[in-house]
Coordinates of C-alpha atoms and ligand atoms in Angstrom, one line a residue:
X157 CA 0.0 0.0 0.0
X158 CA 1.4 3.8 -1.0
X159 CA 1.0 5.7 2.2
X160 CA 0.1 9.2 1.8
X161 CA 2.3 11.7 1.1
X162 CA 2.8 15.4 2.0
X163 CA 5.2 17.8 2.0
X164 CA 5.7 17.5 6.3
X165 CA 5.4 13.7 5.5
X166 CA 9.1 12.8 5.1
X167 CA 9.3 14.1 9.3
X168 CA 8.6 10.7 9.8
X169 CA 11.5 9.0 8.6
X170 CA 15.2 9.4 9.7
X171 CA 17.0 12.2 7.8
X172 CA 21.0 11.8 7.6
X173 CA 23.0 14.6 6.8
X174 CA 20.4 17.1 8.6
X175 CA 22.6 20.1 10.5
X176 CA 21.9 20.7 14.3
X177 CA 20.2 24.2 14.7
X178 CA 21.1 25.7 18.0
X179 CA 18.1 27.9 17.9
X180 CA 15.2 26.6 17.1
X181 CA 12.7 29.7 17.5
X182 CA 14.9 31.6 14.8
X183 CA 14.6 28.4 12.5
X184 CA 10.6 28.5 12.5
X185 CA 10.9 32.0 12.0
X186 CA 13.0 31.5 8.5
X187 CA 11.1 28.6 7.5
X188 CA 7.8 30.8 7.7
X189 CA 9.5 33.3 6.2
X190 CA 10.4 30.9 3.3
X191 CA 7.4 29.7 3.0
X192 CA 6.3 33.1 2.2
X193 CA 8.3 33.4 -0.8
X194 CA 7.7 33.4 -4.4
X195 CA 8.7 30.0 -6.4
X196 CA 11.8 30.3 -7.8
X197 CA 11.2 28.2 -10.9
X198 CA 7.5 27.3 -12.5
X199 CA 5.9 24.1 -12.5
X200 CA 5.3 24.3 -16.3
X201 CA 9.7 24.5 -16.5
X202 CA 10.1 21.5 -14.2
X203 CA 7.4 19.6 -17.2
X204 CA 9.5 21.1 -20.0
X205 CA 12.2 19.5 -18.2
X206 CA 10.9 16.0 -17.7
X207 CA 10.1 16.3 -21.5
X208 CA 13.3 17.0 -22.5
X209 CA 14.6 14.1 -19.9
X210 CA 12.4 11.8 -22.1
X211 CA 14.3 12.2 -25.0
X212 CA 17.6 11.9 -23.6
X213 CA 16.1 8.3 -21.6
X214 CA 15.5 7.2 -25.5
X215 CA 19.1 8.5 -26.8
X216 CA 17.2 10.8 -28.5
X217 CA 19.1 14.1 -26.8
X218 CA 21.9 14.4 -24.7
X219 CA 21.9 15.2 -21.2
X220 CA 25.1 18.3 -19.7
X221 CA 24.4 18.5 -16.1
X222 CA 27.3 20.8 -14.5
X223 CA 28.4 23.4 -12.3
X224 CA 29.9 23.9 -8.7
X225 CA 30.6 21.3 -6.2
X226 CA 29.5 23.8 -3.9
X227 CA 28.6 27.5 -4.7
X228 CA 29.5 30.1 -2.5
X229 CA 27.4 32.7 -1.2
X230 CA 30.4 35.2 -3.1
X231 CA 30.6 34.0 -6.1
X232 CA 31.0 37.0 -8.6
X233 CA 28.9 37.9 -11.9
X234 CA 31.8 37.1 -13.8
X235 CA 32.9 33.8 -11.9
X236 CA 29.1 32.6 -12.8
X237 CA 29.0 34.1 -16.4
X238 CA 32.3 32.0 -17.1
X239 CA 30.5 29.1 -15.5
X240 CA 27.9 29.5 -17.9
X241 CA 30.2 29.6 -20.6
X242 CA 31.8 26.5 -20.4
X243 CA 29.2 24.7 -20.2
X244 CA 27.3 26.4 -23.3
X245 CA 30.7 25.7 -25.1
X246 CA 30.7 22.4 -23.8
X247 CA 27.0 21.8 -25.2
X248 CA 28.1 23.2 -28.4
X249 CA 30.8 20.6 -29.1
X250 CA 28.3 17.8 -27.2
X251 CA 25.4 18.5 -30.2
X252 CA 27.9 19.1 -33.0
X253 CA 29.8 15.3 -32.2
X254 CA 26.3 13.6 -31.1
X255 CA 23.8 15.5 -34.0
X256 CA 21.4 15.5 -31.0
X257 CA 19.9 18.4 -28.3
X258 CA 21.7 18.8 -25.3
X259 CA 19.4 19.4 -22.2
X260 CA 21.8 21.5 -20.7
X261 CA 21.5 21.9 -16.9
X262 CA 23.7 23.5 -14.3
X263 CA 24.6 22.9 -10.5
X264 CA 23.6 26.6 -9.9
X265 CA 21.3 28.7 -8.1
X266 CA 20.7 26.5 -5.3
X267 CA 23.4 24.4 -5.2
X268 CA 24.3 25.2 -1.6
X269 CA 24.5 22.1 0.9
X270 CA 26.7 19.7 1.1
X271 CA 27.0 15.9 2.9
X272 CA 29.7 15.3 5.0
X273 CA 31.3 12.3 6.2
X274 CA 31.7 13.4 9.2
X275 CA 30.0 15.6 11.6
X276 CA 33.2 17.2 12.9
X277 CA 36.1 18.4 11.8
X278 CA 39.6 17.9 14.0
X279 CA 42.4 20.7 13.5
X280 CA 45.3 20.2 16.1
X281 CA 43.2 20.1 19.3
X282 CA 40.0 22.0 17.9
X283 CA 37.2 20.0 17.0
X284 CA 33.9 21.9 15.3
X285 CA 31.1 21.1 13.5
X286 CA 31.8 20.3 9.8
X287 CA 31.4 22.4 7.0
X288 CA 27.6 22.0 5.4
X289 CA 28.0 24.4 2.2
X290 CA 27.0 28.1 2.9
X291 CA 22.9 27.0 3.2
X292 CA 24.1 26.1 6.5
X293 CA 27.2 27.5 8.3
X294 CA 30.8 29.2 6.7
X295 CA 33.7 27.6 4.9
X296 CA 36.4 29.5 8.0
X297 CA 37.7 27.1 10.8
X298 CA 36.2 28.5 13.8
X299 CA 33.4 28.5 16.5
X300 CA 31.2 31.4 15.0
X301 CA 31.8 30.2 11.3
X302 CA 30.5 26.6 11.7
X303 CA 27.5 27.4 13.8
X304 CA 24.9 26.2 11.8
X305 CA 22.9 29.7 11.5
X306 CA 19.0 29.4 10.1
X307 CA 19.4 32.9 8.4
X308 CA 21.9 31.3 6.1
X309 CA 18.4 29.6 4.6
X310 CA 17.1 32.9 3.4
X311 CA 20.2 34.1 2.3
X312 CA 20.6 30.8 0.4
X313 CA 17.0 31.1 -1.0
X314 CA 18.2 35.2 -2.1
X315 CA 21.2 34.4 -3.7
X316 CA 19.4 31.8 -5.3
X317 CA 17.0 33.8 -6.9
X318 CA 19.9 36.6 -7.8
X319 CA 21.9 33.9 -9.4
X320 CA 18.6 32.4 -11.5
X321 CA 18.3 36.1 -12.5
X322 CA 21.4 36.1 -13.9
X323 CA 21.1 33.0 -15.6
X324 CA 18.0 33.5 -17.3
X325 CA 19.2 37.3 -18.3
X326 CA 22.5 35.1 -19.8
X327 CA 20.4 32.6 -21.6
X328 CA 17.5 34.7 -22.9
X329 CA 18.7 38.5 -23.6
X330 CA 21.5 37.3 -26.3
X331 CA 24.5 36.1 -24.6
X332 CA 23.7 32.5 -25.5
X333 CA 22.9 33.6 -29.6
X334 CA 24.7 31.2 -31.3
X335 CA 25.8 34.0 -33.6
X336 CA 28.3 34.6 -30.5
X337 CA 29.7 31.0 -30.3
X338 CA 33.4 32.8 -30.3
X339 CA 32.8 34.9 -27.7
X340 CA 31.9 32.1 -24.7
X341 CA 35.4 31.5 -25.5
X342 CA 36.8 33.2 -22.9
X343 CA 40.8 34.2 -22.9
X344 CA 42.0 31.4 -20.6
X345 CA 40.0 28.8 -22.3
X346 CA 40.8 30.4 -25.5
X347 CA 44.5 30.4 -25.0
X348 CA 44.7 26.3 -24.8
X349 CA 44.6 23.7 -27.7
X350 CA 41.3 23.0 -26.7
X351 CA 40.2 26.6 -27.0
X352 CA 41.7 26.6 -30.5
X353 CA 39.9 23.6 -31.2
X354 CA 36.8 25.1 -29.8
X355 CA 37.6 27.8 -32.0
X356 CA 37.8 25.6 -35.1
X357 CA 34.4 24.2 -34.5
X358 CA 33.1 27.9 -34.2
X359 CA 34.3 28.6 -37.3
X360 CA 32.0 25.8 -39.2
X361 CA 28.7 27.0 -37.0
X362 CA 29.5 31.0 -38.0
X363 CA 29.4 29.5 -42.3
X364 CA 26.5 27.0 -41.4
X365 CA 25.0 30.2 -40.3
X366 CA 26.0 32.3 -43.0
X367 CA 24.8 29.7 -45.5
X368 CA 21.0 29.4 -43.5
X369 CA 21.3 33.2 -43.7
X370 CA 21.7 32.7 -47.5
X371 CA 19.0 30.5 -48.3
X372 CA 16.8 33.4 -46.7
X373 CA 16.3 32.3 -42.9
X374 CA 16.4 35.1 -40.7
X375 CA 18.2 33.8 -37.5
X376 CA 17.6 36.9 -35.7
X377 CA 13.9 35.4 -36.0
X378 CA 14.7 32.0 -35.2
X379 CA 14.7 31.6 -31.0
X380 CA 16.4 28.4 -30.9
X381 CA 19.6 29.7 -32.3
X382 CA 19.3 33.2 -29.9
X383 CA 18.1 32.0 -26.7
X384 CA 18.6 28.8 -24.6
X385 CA 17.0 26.6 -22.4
X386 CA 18.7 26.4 -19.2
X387 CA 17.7 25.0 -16.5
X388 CA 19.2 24.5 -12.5
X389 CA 19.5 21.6 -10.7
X390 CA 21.1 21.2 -6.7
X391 CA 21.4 18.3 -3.9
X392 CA 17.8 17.8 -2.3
X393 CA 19.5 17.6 0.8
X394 CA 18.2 20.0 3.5
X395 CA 14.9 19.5 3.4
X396 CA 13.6 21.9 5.6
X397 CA 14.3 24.1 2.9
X398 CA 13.0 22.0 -0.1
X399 CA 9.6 21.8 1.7
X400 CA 9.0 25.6 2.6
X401 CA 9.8 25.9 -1.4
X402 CA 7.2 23.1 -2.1
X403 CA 4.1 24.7 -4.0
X404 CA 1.1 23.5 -5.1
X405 CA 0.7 23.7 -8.8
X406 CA -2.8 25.8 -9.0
X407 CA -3.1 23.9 -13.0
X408 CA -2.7 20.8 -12.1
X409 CA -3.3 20.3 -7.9
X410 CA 0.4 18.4 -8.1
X411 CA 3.1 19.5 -5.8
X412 CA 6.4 21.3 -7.5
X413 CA 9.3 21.6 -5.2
X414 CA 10.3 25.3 -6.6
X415 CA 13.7 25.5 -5.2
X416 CA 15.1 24.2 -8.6
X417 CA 13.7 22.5 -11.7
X418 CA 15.6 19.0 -11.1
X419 CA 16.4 17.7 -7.7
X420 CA 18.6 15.1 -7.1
X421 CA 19.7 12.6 -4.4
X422 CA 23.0 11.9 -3.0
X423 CA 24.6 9.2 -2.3
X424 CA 24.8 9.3 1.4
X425 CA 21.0 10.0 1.6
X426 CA 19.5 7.3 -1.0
X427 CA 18.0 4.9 1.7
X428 CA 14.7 3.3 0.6
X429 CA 13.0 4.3 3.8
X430 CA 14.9 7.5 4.1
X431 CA 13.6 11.1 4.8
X432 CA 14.7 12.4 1.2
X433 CA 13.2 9.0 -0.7
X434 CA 10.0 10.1 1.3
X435 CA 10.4 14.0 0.6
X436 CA 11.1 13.8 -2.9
X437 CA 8.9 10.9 -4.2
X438 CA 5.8 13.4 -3.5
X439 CA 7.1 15.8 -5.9
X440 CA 6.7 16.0 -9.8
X441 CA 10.0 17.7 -10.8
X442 CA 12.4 15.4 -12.7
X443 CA 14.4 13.7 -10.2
X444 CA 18.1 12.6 -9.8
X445 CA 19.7 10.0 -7.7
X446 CA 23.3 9.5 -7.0
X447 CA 24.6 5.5 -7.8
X448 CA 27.3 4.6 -6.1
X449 CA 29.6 1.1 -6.5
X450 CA 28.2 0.0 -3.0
X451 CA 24.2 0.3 -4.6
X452 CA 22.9 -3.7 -5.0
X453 CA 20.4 -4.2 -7.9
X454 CA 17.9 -4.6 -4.9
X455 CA 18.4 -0.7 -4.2
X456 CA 18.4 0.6 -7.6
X457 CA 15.1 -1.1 -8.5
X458 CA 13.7 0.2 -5.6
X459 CA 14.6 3.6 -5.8
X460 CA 12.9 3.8 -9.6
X461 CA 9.7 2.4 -7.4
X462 CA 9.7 4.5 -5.0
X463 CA 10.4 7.4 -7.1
X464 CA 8.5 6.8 -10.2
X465 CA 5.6 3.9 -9.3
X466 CA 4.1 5.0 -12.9
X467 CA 7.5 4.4 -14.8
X468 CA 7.3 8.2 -16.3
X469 CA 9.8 8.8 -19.1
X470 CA 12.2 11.6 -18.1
X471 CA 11.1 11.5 -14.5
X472 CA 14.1 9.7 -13.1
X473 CA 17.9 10.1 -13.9
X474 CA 20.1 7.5 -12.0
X475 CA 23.7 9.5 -12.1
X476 CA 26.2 6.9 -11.5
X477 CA 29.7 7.2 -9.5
X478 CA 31.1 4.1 -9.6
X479 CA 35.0 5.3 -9.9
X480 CA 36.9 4.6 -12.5
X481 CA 38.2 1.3 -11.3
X482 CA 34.7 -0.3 -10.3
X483 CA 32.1 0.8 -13.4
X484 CA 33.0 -2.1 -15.7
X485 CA 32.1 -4.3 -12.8
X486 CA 30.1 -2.8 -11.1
X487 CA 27.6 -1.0 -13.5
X488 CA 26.5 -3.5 -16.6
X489 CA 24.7 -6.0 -13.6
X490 CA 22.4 -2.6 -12.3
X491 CA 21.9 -2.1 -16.1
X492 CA 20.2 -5.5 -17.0
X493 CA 18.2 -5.1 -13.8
X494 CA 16.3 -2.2 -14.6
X495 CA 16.0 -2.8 -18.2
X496 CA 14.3 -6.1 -17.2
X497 CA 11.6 -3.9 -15.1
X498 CA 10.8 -1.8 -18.0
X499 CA 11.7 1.4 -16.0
X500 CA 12.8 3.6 -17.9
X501 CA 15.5 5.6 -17.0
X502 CA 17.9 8.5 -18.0
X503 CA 21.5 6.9 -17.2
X504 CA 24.2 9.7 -16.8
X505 CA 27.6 9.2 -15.6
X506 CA 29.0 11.5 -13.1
X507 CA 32.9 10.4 -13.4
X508 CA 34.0 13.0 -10.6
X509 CA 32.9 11.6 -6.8
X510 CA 34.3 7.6 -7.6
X511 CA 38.0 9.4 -8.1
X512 CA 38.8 11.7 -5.5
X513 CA 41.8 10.8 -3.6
X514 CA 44.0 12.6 -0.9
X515 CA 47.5 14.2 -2.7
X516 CA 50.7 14.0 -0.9
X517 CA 50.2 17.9 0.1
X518 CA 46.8 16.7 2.0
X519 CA 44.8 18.2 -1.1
X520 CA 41.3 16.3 -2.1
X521 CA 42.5 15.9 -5.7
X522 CA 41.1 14.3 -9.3
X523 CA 43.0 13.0 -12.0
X524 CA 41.8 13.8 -15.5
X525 CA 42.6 10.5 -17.2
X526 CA 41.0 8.6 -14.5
X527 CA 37.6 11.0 -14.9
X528 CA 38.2 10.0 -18.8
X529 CA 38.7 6.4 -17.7
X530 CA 35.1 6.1 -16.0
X531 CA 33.4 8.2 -18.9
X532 CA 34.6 5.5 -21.5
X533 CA 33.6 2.9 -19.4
X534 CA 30.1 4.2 -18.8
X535 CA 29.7 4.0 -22.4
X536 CA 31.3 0.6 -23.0
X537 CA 28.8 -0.8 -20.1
X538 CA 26.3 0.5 -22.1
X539 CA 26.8 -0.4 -25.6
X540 CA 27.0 -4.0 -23.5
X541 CA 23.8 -4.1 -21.8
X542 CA 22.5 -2.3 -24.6
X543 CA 21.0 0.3 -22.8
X544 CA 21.3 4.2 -23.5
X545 CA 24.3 6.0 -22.1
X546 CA 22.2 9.6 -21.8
X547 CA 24.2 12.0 -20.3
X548 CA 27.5 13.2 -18.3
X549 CA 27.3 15.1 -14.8
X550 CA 30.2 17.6 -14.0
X551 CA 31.8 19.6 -11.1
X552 CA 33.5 22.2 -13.2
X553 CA 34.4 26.1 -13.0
X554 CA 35.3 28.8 -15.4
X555 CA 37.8 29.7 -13.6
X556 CA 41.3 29.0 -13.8
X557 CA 42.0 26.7 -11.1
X558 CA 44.0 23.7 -10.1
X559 CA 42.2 21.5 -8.3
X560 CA 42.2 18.4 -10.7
X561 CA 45.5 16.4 -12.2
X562 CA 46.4 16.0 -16.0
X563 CA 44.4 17.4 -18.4
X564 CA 45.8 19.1 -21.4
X565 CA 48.0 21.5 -19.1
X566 CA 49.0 18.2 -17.4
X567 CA 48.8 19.3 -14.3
X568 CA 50.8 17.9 -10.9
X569 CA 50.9 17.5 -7.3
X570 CA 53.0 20.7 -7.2
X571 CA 50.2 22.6 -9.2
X572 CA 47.5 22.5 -6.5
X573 CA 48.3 25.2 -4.2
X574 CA 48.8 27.6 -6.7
X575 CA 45.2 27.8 -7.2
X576 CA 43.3 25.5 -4.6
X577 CA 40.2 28.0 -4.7
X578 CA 37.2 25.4 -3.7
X579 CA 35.1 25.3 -0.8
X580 CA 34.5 21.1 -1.1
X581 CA 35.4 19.1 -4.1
X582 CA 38.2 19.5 -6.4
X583 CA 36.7 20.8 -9.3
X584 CA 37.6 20.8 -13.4
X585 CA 38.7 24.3 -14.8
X586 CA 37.4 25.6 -17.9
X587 CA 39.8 23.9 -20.3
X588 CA 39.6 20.3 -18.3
X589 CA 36.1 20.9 -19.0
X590 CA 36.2 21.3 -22.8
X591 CA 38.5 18.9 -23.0
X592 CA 35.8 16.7 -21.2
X593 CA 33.7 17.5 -24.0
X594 CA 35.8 16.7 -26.1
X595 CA 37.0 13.4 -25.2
X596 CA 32.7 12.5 -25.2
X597 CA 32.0 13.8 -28.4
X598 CA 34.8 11.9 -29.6
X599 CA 33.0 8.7 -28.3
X600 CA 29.4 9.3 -29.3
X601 CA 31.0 10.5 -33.1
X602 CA 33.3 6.7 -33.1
X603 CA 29.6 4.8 -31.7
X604 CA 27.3 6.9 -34.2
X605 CA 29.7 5.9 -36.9
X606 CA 30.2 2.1 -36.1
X607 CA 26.2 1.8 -35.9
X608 CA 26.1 3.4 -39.4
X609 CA 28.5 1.3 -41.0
Ligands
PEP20 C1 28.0 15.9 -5.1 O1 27.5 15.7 -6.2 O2 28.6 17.0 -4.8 C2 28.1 14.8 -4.1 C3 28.2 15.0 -2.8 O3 27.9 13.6 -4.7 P1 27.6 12.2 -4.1 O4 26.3 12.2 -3.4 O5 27.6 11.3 -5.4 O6 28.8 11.8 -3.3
CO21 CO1 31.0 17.2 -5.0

């Protein structure tokens, strides 16, 4: 029997990963505040999603999910503009290789919590609370920082809103006209082979262009060569937040969680009888859940239950982290299990969480080639089971950091302090993430070709 859901329903069950506010008069406060607030995102753009999502389940679009491991309350206009384009470029050289859409969603505008593995943190003799992502307490080692403060929900839900402005400003009011494919190429990506390559491919879109432009199309009529559809995605993971954002669609009676048009799941909160299963299962935005190489077929079946009972195309997304080692084991077995069930599923691989490892210096690091490593065998385990391989997920940056190994600037231990900038995950700079796209376009053009031959 389906027990009833609502959006208080999920208080229930336990929920891991939940931070312990001090005050909890000032809490109800912010949540009633919160609750006060305008959506940030429309039901109708969570159902354009799911559409969209559809497609890529049946390999019939491609799936860029990307951003910030965790975004910072700071972040400037330019940090996110450069953000943005990366990951248009990266779209660009995704749907020239694949001949496809690319559903292009971002880690942003939301993206503010993050999981720990532990509670605490131990520096010399000090031991605080751990670091939650800015939604909940600051980044700085002491007592005042890592308080977990409930005003840091509003501010979350403000920033938010300032970034989606931004972002939808970006996207709609001309940045994103493909006339202006050269100039996402910003300088530091731009001076790099993969910048020149990007450059190259440019080149053929401005005369494919020029020869529509011929023939007597007017592009500067045409709105899906000036404006894109971009949409934001975070980590379900606070839920006192995601249920003062829940709304009640007033077209439909269904619940939208308007904090972001996809939520996912991570990995550390994926339990079947979990709080975030419960929270999220009651809301009709596309959903994502994090797979990692512990997750038995038993687990991955039951999360498409729980989360989409009607097997909906485009509702669920099951982003797998296997590490670059484990997917070739680990992956092809969870494959044939839900393809056996008929659920049908958007399979992305997200080839960043499996391969983080501790550098000699102490820094959380990523090598490039391993990320590379699990991306190729995501597709190999598909082309195996036969399944559709519909999409990569991304922790990436336009700025020019050095937090990941290798890469085309083949980057080392001794690189990683120079520009260690990140509040939680290492994350790929703007040329790693090119070359990214590069290295999967080069994949989908060598499968589109042997299935034509
Ligand atoms: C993340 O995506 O930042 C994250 C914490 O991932 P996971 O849940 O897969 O560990
Ligand atoms: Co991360």
């Amino acid at each position: 029997m389906i027990k009833t859901w609502n959006p208080q329903s999920w208080r229930n069950r336990t929920a891991l990963q939940q931070p312990t506010w001090l005050d909890s008069g000032a809490l109800e406060q912010t949540l009633k505040m919160l609750g006060d607030q305008p959506p940030l995102v429309f039901a109708g753009e969570a159902r354009d999603l799911t559409e969209k999502l559809a497609a890529a389940a049946r390999g019939e679009a491609f799936l860029l999910q990307a951003g910030d491991c965790a975004e910072s309350f700071e972040s400037s206009a330019d940090s996110i503009r450069d953000r943005l384009k990366v990951i248009l470029q990266m779209a660009v050289v995704l749907t020239y290789a694949g001949g496809m859409p690319v559903v292009k969603v971002g880690r942003i505008a939301g993206q503010f919590a993050k999981p720990r593995s532990s509670d605490t943190e131990t520096q010399g003799e000090i031991e605080l609370p751990s670091f939650r992502g800015h939604i909940v307490n600051d980044v700085g080692f002491s007592e005042s920082e890592r308080r977990a403060e409930p005003n840091r929900l509003l501010m979350a839900y403000n920033r938010a809103a300032a970034t989606l402005n931004l972002v939808r400003a970006f996207t709609r009011g001309g940045f994103a006209d493909l006339t202006r494919v050269h100039q996402w190429n910003q300088e530091y990506v731009a001076d790099s082979p993969q910048g020149a390559k990007y450059e190259a491919l440019a080149g053929e879109i401005d005369r494919s262009l020029q020869f529509m432009q011929a023939c007597g199309i007017d592009l500067s009529r045409e709105s899906s060569l000036n404006e894109v559809e971009f949409y934001t995605s975070h980590e379900a993971l606070i839920l006192d937040y995601e249920e003062a954002l829940t709304r009640q669609d007033s077209l439909t009676g269904d619940w939208y969680d308007c904090s972001a048009h996809m939520l996912w799941i991570g990995e550390r909160t994926r339990q079947l009888d979990g709080a975030h299963i419960e929270f999220l299962r009651g809301v009709k935005n596309p959903l994502g859940c994090k797979i990692g190489p512990t997750a038995t077929v038993e687990d991955v079946v039951g999360i498409c239950e729980a989360l989409n009972p009607d097997k909906v195309e485009g509702r669920v997304t099951l982003i797998t982290r296997m590490g670059a080692d484990k997917i070739r084991d680990n992956l092809p077995p969870l494959l044939e299990a839900v393809k056996a069930t008929g659920h049908p599923v958007v399979w992305v691989s997200d080839p960043m969480h499996g391969n983080t490892y501790t550098a000699a210096d102490g820094h959380k690091t990523r090598h490039f080639d391993s990320i590379v490593d699990e991306l190729a065998g995501f597709f190999e385990s598909h082309e195996k089971a036969g399944t559709i391989a519909g999409g990569i997920h991304l922790e990436l940056t336009g700025d020019a950091v050095t937090e990941c190994l290798g890469g085309g600037d083949d980057l080392v231990d001794d690189d990683l302090a120079r520009a260690y900038e990140t509040m939680c995950d290492p994350r790929l700079n703007g040329r790693q993430g090119l070359d990214v796209a590069f290295r999967v376009a080069e994949i989908i053009s060598q499968r589109s070709n042997s299935a034509a031959s």
